[in-house]
Amino acid sequence: MGKRVAVVLAGCGVFDGSEIHEASAALVHLSRGGAEVKIFAPNIEQRDVVNHLKGSPAEEKRNVLVESARLARGNIQDLAELKASEFDAVIFPGGFGVAKNLCSWAVDGKNCTVNEHVNATLQAFHSAKKPIGLCCISPVLAAKVFPGCEVTVGQDKNIDGRFPDAETASAIAELGCKHICKNVNESHVDKANKIVTTCAFMCKAPLHEIFDGIGKMVQEVLKLA
């Protein structure tokens, strides 16, 4: 029987929701790994809505659960209904929606608050010693909730202009966590906390390299499950 994995989304679209390629890559690799997947998102209003064609704010309101349903092909549940006891692992794809809707990192940085249902989900899986997979900006959730953990968001310096958000590593360190430098096609496993992270689009890299890195993350999560 395949591992049961919950995937938590933050909307639909890189600038105000879940990064679509990352979510899709995670789901493809989970499928290839024989996992049984259920998708969740918080039933809350998005912090903002971005016109992805223009890259500018849109004067409208959208719901995180409703937008995430686009990626889930309609088969999705309210995050408040997620029970860690029914799953072997949980995975959070990235995208600005994580930093805007699942927590307030986009506005408050290391002083952010984490959505109550996101926090409860992370705490429940961690307490049950079940693995947590995070990619792109999502590792900041673990850094905020689990002081002392180890995560990667890629590199801590903007090497060759490929890591424009390298300062995130410093903010993670300021939270009392250890940032591990990794390439885009690698993942890091914090064995003590069963937290697996990869940088994905925190690195400017070809899509197939990001896809492969997420694959490494998923493989390690399934190994730990």
Short mmCIF file of C-alpha atoms in Angstrom, two decimals, residues 20-178:
data_model
loop_
_atom_site.label_atom_id
_atom_site.label_comp_id
_atom_site.label_asym_id
_atom_site.label_seq_id
_atom_site.Cartn_x
_atom_site.Cartn_y
_atom_site.Cartn_z
CA ILE A 20 1.84 25.93 -10.19
CA HIS A 21 4.94 24.12 -11.52
CA GLU A 22 6.05 23.25 -7.98
CA ALA A 23 2.64 21.93 -7.00
CA SER A 24 2.41 19.90 -10.20
CA ALA A 25 5.95 18.54 -9.80
CA ALA A 26 5.22 17.43 -6.23
CA LEU A 27 2.03 15.69 -7.35
CA VAL A 28 3.76 13.97 -10.29
CA HIS A 29 6.60 12.67 -8.11
CA LEU A 30 4.14 11.53 -5.43
CA SER A 31 2.15 9.67 -8.09
CA ARG A 32 5.33 8.05 -9.42
CA GLY A 33 6.20 7.04 -5.85
CA GLY A 34 2.86 5.28 -5.46
CA ALA A 35 1.54 7.67 -2.83
CA GLU A 36 -2.12 8.19 -2.05
CA VAL A 37 -2.58 11.97 -2.07
CA LYS A 38 -5.21 14.29 -0.64
CA ILE A 39 -5.03 18.04 -1.16
CA PHE A 40 -5.91 20.74 1.35
CA ALA A 41 -5.92 24.54 1.62
CA PRO A 42 -7.12 27.01 4.26
CA ASN A 43 -10.59 28.45 3.71
CA ILE A 44 -9.49 32.09 4.01
CA GLU A 45 -9.35 35.22 1.89
CA GLN A 46 -6.09 35.82 0.00
CA ARG A 47 -3.92 38.65 1.32
CA ASP A 48 -3.98 40.13 -2.17
CA VAL A 49 -4.69 39.26 -5.79
CA VAL A 50 -2.06 39.83 -8.48
CA ASN A 51 -2.67 40.20 -12.21
CA HIS A 52 -0.06 37.70 -13.43
CA LEU A 53 0.04 39.20 -16.92
CA LYS A 54 0.87 42.70 -15.69
CA GLY A 55 2.54 41.77 -12.41
CA SER A 56 0.42 44.35 -10.63
CA PRO A 57 -2.26 44.22 -7.90
CA ALA A 58 -5.84 43.51 -8.99
CA GLU A 59 -8.79 45.15 -7.28
CA GLU A 60 -10.64 41.97 -6.37
CA LYS A 61 -10.91 39.38 -3.63
CA ARG A 62 -10.26 35.67 -3.92
CA ASN A 63 -10.47 32.71 -1.55
CA VAL A 64 -7.42 30.49 -0.99
CA LEU A 65 -9.40 27.24 -0.91
CA VAL A 66 -11.42 28.13 -4.02
CA GLU A 67 -8.31 29.12 -5.98
CA SER A 68 -6.36 26.05 -4.82
CA ALA A 69 -9.22 23.90 -6.13
CA ARG A 70 -8.05 24.84 -9.64
CA LEU A 71 -4.80 22.95 -9.05
CA ALA A 72 -6.58 20.09 -7.29
CA ARG A 73 -9.05 19.69 -10.18
CA GLY A 74 -11.79 20.35 -7.63
CA ASN A 75 -10.80 17.46 -5.34
CA ILE A 76 -9.75 19.43 -2.26
CA GLN A 77 -10.65 19.87 1.41
CA ASP A 78 -10.51 22.67 3.96
CA LEU A 79 -7.20 22.51 5.83
CA ALA A 80 -9.16 22.65 9.09
CA GLU A 81 -10.34 19.10 8.30
CA LEU A 82 -6.83 17.62 7.93
CA LYS A 83 -6.07 14.97 10.56
CA ALA A 84 -2.40 14.02 10.82
CA SER A 85 -3.41 10.59 12.11
CA GLU A 86 -4.81 9.77 8.65
CA PHE A 87 -1.54 10.51 6.81
CA ASP A 88 2.09 9.39 6.72
CA ALA A 89 3.52 12.75 5.60
CA VAL A 90 2.67 16.31 4.53
CA ILE A 91 4.13 18.44 1.73
CA PHE A 92 3.94 22.21 1.17
CA PRO A 93 4.78 23.50 -2.34
CA GLY A 94 6.01 27.09 -2.54
CA GLY A 95 4.90 30.31 -4.19
CA PHE A 96 4.28 33.79 -2.76
CA GLY A 97 0.93 32.54 -1.45
CA VAL A 98 2.85 30.66 1.24
CA ALA A 99 4.44 33.93 2.40
CA LYS A 100 1.17 35.86 2.05
CA ASN A 101 -1.65 33.45 2.90
CA LEU A 102 -0.14 30.63 4.98
CA CYS A 103 1.92 33.10 6.97
CA SER A 104 2.81 36.81 6.86
CA TRP A 105 6.48 36.42 5.87
CA ALA A 106 5.98 38.59 2.76
CA VAL A 107 5.14 41.54 5.01
CA ASP A 108 6.78 40.75 8.35
CA GLY A 109 9.79 38.57 7.49
CA LYS A 110 11.14 36.64 10.46
CA ASN A 111 8.58 38.37 12.71
CA CYS A 112 5.72 36.78 10.77
CA THR A 113 2.72 34.98 12.17
CA VAL A 114 1.63 31.58 10.86
CA ASN A 115 -1.99 30.75 10.01
CA GLU A 116 -3.52 28.79 12.89
CA HIS A 117 -4.45 25.75 10.78
CA VAL A 118 -1.04 25.69 9.09
CA ASN A 119 0.66 25.87 12.48
CA ALA A 120 -1.57 23.13 13.89
CA THR A 121 -0.86 20.91 10.87
CA LEU A 122 2.90 21.33 11.17
CA GLN A 123 2.82 20.74 14.93
CA ALA A 124 0.66 17.62 14.56
CA PHE A 125 2.93 15.95 11.98
CA HIS A 126 6.05 16.92 13.90
CA SER A 127 4.67 15.61 17.20
CA ALA A 128 3.76 12.33 15.50
CA LYS A 129 7.31 12.11 14.07
CA LYS A 130 5.93 12.12 10.53
CA PRO A 131 7.93 13.77 7.73
CA ILE A 132 7.27 17.28 6.48
CA GLY A 133 8.36 18.29 2.94
CA LEU A 134 8.73 21.94 1.95
CA CYS A 135 10.07 23.70 -1.14
CA CYS A 136 10.88 27.20 -2.36
CA ILE A 137 9.81 29.73 0.33
CA SER A 138 7.84 27.12 2.33
CA PRO A 139 10.85 26.17 4.51
CA VAL A 140 10.36 29.47 6.37
CA LEU A 141 7.24 27.89 7.89
CA ALA A 142 9.39 25.24 9.54
CA ALA A 143 11.98 27.83 10.56
CA LYS A 144 9.28 29.86 12.30
CA VAL A 145 7.45 26.96 13.94
CA PHE A 146 10.43 24.74 14.87
CA PRO A 147 13.37 26.79 16.20
CA GLY A 148 16.64 24.90 15.80
CA CYS A 149 15.59 22.91 12.74
CA GLU A 150 17.67 22.63 9.56
CA VAL A 151 16.33 23.79 6.18
CA THR A 152 17.51 24.99 2.79
CA VAL A 153 16.24 27.72 0.50
CA GLY A 154 19.25 27.25 -1.78
CA GLN A 155 22.31 29.43 -1.19
CA ASP A 156 23.06 32.19 1.32
CA LYS A 157 24.78 34.32 -1.35
CA ASN A 158 23.43 35.44 -4.74
CA ILE A 159 25.86 33.33 -6.75
CA ASP A 160 25.95 34.43 -10.41
CA GLY A 161 22.60 36.17 -9.92
CA ARG A 162 20.89 32.79 -9.56
CA PHE A 163 19.74 33.27 -5.95
CA PRO A 164 18.13 36.75 -5.78
CA ASP A 165 16.41 35.95 -2.46
CA ALA A 166 19.57 34.71 -0.72
CA GLU A 167 18.91 37.01 2.25
CA THR A 168 16.13 34.61 3.27
CA ALA A 169 18.88 32.29 4.52
CA SER A 170 20.05 34.98 6.94
CA ALA A 171 16.53 35.52 8.25
CA ILE A 172 16.23 31.77 8.83
CA ALA A 173 19.47 31.83 10.81
CA GLU A 174 18.18 34.76 12.88
CA LEU A 175 15.25 32.56 13.89
CA GLY A 176 17.73 30.18 15.49
CA CYS A 177 17.65 27.63 12.68
CA LYS A 178 20.49 26.27 10.57
#
